Amino acid sequence: MIYSCIDIGSDTLKIIVGEIKENDIHILSIINSPMEGIKRGLIKDKELVLKSLIKALDKQEKELGFKIDKAIINVPIYDMEINLYHGLCYPDGDIKGEDVITCFKSVVSTIDSYNEVVTVFPIDFTIDDEIKTKDPKGTFGHKLESRMLISTIPKEIIIPYFEILKEVNIEVIDLSIGLINDFYNISYNQSLKEGYTALVDLGHDKCEIGIFNKGLLIKSELLNLGSKLVDHDIKYIYNISEEDARYLKENIALASSSYAREDEDYLCRNNDNENIVINQVELSQIVEERLKETLKNVKNSINALTNHKISYIIIAGGISNLPGFDYLVSEIFGDKSYSVNLNTIGLRNNIYISCYGMIKYYYEKLKLRGTDYTMYDNLSEMMGNKMKDLEDNILEKMKKYLENN
């Protein structure tokens, strides 16, 4: 089964194409490309977004050998509502995946026309008013009920994404949100499904916070915070270009100045065309102060969202690539906190966390519904020589690794 996912961020557009074999995800293609025209997750300039999409899709086609025409996409959580619903259907006896779908549809069909259903998560199922289960498939009964949490977002926020993707001939197969995707990257940790977890998706110019109870998203909030503020501080203090500020953040700075080196300097030219020397300790202190302020605001928002005891606080987002970030997270939130880090081969960059989690989320969603679906059938034929190039490249890397070790 092959799925393609698009994560349209305010700063970067990510595309991942993955193949699932024996419950493992094999990355076929991974792209990140600059994004323009998006502000805090909303489309502000359609033409700029379109140009960014076309550029990214061209890169994806060159890498994979064919252009994707279907995708799961990420949408922002503006005005998102999460409500409890009860579904009901009457199977013929043997309960199948189609009965699960019918049970869900009995509720989804009642949602008002102004909102789009984004996620449907069952809490449990009850068979014939007696047997409770998390997955009813393969059991026997004539009445199937389900308690479920459904998240909805106003269509006026989502429709622009459908429209612009249609212009580049991409059919939107499903929707998801960053918080859900992030959670699916850590869902292997069963302890996260036993209590309350706060998950934070810290993006470029917005921050999404979610409260999970036993693995289900129950509350969320969106803050106008992001890593862009770090870039702004560096740019302002050193009077340098935005490009240079970003380079310094991503390549020289540390999230915690405790780990910075006093003897490490970087020569840069400022906006007055003067040469300046930037010390790693000083630079890291600027970054650290901004991140501390941001994380403290996040902490206050988490406390305002729920009175329940939070077992874990988890931070996701590209900013977590900075060395020392985990130390800073622990300092602000305590021992039961950490950041999500990708360790999948070919995905050692945390900017892909949400996009990668989208594949996991969609696959688990189909499994519960008993549905086998792939976006692309004849992969070898579609990729042509790219498949052989990919295999040769892997073999060459393995050969070099064995020679050097």
Coordinates of C-alpha atoms in Angstrom, one line a residue, residues 46-290:
K46 CA -3.2 32.0 -3.7
E47 CA -0.7 32.7 -6.5
L48 CA 2.3 32.4 -4.3
V49 CA 1.0 29.2 -2.8
L50 CA 0.4 27.8 -6.2
K51 CA 3.9 28.6 -7.4
S52 CA 5.3 27.0 -4.3
L53 CA 3.2 23.9 -4.8
I54 CA 4.3 23.5 -8.5
K55 CA 7.9 23.9 -7.6
A56 CA 7.7 21.2 -4.8
L57 CA 5.7 18.8 -7.0
D58 CA 8.3 19.2 -9.8
K59 CA 11.0 18.2 -7.3
Q60 CA 9.0 15.3 -6.2
E61 CA 8.4 14.1 -9.7
K62 CA 12.1 14.2 -10.5
E63 CA 12.9 12.2 -7.4
L64 CA 10.2 9.6 -7.7
G65 CA 9.8 9.3 -11.5
F66 CA 6.1 10.2 -11.5
K67 CA 4.0 13.0 -10.2
I68 CA 1.6 12.3 -7.3
D69 CA -2.1 12.9 -8.0
K70 CA -3.6 12.0 -4.6
A71 CA -2.7 13.0 -1.1
I72 CA -3.7 13.2 2.5
I73 CA -3.2 16.7 3.7
N74 CA -2.7 18.6 6.9
V75 CA -5.1 21.4 7.9
P76 CA -4.8 24.0 10.7
I77 CA -7.0 23.8 13.8
Y78 CA -8.7 27.2 13.6
D79 CA -12.1 27.1 15.3
M80 CA -11.8 23.3 15.6
E81 CA -14.5 21.6 17.8
I82 CA -14.2 18.2 19.4
N83 CA -17.5 16.6 20.5
L84 CA -18.7 13.3 21.8
Y85 CA -21.2 11.4 19.5
H86 CA -23.0 8.1 19.6
G87 CA -23.2 6.0 16.5
L88 CA -25.5 3.0 15.8
C89 CA -26.0 0.4 13.1
Y90 CA -27.5 -3.1 12.8
P91 CA -25.2 -5.7 11.3
D92 CA -26.5 -9.0 9.8
G93 CA -24.5 -11.1 12.3
D94 CA -20.8 -11.2 11.5
I95 CA -19.5 -7.7 12.1
K96 CA -17.2 -6.5 9.4
G97 CA -15.3 -3.3 8.6
E98 CA -18.3 -2.0 6.5
D99 CA -20.4 -2.2 9.7
V100 CA -17.8 0.0 11.5
I101 CA -18.0 2.5 8.6
T102 CA -21.8 2.5 8.7
C103 CA -21.7 3.1 12.4
F104 CA -19.5 6.1 11.9
K105 CA -21.6 7.4 9.0
S106 CA -24.8 7.4 11.1
V107 CA -23.2 10.3 13.0
V108 CA -21.1 12.0 10.4
S109 CA -24.3 12.5 8.2
T110 CA -25.8 14.6 11.1
I111 CA -22.9 17.1 11.2
D112 CA -24.1 20.6 10.0
S113 CA -23.1 21.6 6.5
Y114 CA -21.0 24.5 7.7
N115 CA -18.3 22.2 9.2
E116 CA -16.0 19.6 7.7
V117 CA -15.4 16.4 9.6
V118 CA -11.6 16.0 10.0
T119 CA -11.1 13.1 12.4
V120 CA -13.4 10.4 13.8
F121 CA -11.9 8.5 16.8
P122 CA -14.0 5.7 18.5
I123 CA -13.7 5.5 22.3
D124 CA -15.3 2.0 22.3
F125 CA -17.9 -0.2 20.7
T126 CA -20.8 -2.0 22.3
I127 CA -22.3 -5.2 20.7
D128 CA -25.9 -6.1 21.5
D129 CA -25.9 -3.8 24.6
E130 CA -23.5 -6.2 26.4
I131 CA -20.0 -6.7 25.0
K132 CA -17.6 -3.7 25.0
T133 CA -14.6 -3.8 22.7
K134 CA -12.1 -1.4 21.0
D135 CA -12.4 -3.3 17.6
P136 CA -15.6 -5.2 16.9
K137 CA -14.5 -6.7 13.6
G138 CA -14.8 -10.5 13.5
T139 CA -17.3 -10.7 16.4
F140 CA -21.0 -11.6 16.1
G141 CA -24.0 -9.3 16.8
H142 CA -27.1 -7.6 15.5
K143 CA -26.6 -4.2 17.1
L144 CA -23.4 -2.1 17.1
E145 CA -23.0 1.1 19.0
S146 CA -20.0 3.3 19.3
R147 CA -19.0 6.3 21.4
M148 CA -16.8 8.5 19.3
L149 CA -14.9 11.8 19.4
I150 CA -15.4 13.8 16.2
S151 CA -13.3 16.9 15.3
T152 CA -14.7 19.5 12.9
I153 CA -13.3 22.6 11.3
P154 CA -15.3 25.3 9.4
K155 CA -15.4 24.6 5.7
E156 CA -14.4 28.1 4.9
I157 CA -10.9 27.3 6.3
I158 CA -10.5 24.0 4.5
I159 CA -12.1 24.6 1.1
P160 CA -9.2 26.9 -0.1
Y161 CA -6.9 23.9 0.3
F162 CA -9.1 21.7 -1.8
E163 CA -9.4 24.4 -4.5
I164 CA -5.6 25.1 -4.8
L165 CA -4.7 21.4 -4.8
K166 CA -7.3 20.8 -7.5
E167 CA -5.4 23.4 -9.6
V168 CA -2.3 21.2 -9.5
N169 CA -4.4 18.0 -10.2
I170 CA -4.2 16.5 -6.8
E171 CA -7.2 14.8 -5.3
V172 CA -7.5 15.2 -1.5
I173 CA -8.2 11.7 -0.2
D174 CA -8.3 12.5 3.5
L175 CA -7.7 15.3 6.1
S176 CA -5.6 15.3 9.2
I177 CA -4.2 17.7 11.7
G178 CA -0.7 18.1 13.0
L179 CA -1.4 17.2 16.6
I180 CA -2.9 13.8 15.6
N181 CA 0.0 13.1 13.2
D182 CA 2.5 14.0 15.9
F183 CA 0.8 11.7 18.3
Y184 CA 1.0 8.8 15.9
N185 CA 4.8 9.1 15.9
I186 CA 4.9 8.3 19.6
S187 CA 1.8 6.1 19.9
Y188 CA 4.0 3.0 20.4
N189 CA 4.5 4.3 24.0
Q190 CA 1.5 2.6 25.7
S191 CA 1.9 4.7 28.8
L192 CA 0.7 7.7 26.8
K193 CA -2.6 6.0 26.4
E194 CA -3.2 5.5 30.1
G195 CA -3.5 9.1 31.3
Y196 CA -3.4 12.8 30.2
T197 CA -0.8 13.9 27.7
A198 CA -0.1 17.5 26.5
L199 CA 1.3 17.6 23.0
V200 CA 2.7 20.8 21.4
D201 CA 3.3 21.3 17.7
L202 CA 5.6 24.3 17.6
G203 CA 5.7 25.5 14.0
H204 CA 7.1 28.5 12.1
D205 CA 4.5 31.1 13.0
K206 CA 1.9 29.2 15.0
C207 CA 1.7 26.8 17.9
E208 CA -0.9 24.1 18.3
I209 CA -1.5 22.6 21.7
G210 CA -3.5 19.4 22.3
I211 CA -4.7 17.6 25.4
F212 CA -5.0 13.8 25.0
N213 CA -6.9 11.5 27.3
K214 CA -6.0 7.8 26.9
G215 CA -4.6 8.5 23.5
L216 CA -7.6 10.6 22.3
L217 CA -7.5 14.3 21.5
I218 CA -10.1 16.0 23.7
K219 CA -9.0 19.7 23.7
S220 CA -6.9 22.0 21.6
E221 CA -5.7 25.6 21.3
L222 CA -3.8 27.6 18.8
L223 CA -1.3 30.3 19.8
N224 CA 0.4 32.9 17.6
L225 CA 3.9 31.7 18.6
G226 CA 6.6 30.0 16.5
S227 CA 10.2 29.6 15.7
K228 CA 10.0 32.7 13.4
L229 CA 10.4 34.8 16.5
V230 CA 13.8 33.3 17.0
D231 CA 14.8 34.4 13.5
H232 CA 13.4 37.9 14.1
D233 CA 15.5 38.3 17.3
I234 CA 18.7 37.3 15.6
K235 CA 18.0 39.5 12.6
Y236 CA 17.2 42.5 14.8
I237 CA 20.0 42.2 17.3
Y238 CA 22.8 41.7 14.7
N239 CA 21.2 43.9 12.0
I240 CA 21.5 41.1 9.4
S241 CA 19.4 39.6 6.7
E242 CA 16.6 37.2 7.4
E243 CA 18.5 34.6 5.4
D244 CA 21.6 35.0 7.5
A245 CA 19.6 34.9 10.7
R246 CA 18.0 31.6 9.7
Y247 CA 21.4 30.2 8.8
L248 CA 22.8 31.1 12.2
K249 CA 19.8 29.6 14.0
E250 CA 20.0 26.3 12.1
N251 CA 23.7 25.8 11.9
I252 CA 25.5 27.7 14.6
A253 CA 23.1 28.3 17.5
L254 CA 22.2 25.9 20.4
A255 CA 18.9 25.9 22.2
S256 CA 20.8 25.9 25.5
S257 CA 23.7 28.2 25.9
S258 CA 25.2 25.9 28.5
Y259 CA 26.5 23.7 25.7
A260 CA 27.8 26.5 23.5
R261 CA 31.5 27.2 23.0
E262 CA 33.1 30.5 23.8
D263 CA 35.9 29.9 21.3
E264 CA 33.5 29.4 18.3
D265 CA 32.9 32.5 16.2
Y266 CA 31.1 33.1 12.9
L267 CA 32.0 36.0 10.6
C268 CA 29.0 37.7 9.0
R269 CA 28.3 40.9 7.1
N270 CA 25.5 43.0 8.5
N271 CA 23.0 45.2 6.6
D272 CA 25.4 48.2 6.8
N273 CA 27.9 46.1 4.9
E274 CA 30.1 45.8 7.9
N275 CA 31.9 42.6 9.0
I276 CA 30.8 41.4 12.4
V277 CA 31.9 38.5 14.6
I278 CA 29.1 36.4 16.2
N279 CA 30.0 34.3 19.1
Q280 CA 28.2 31.0 19.6
V281 CA 27.6 31.6 23.3
E282 CA 26.1 35.0 22.8
L283 CA 24.0 33.7 19.8
S284 CA 22.7 30.7 21.8
Q285 CA 21.8 33.0 24.7
I286 CA 19.5 35.0 22.4
V287 CA 17.9 31.8 21.1
E288 CA 17.6 30.4 24.6
E289 CA 15.8 33.4 26.0
R290 CA 13.2 33.4 23.2

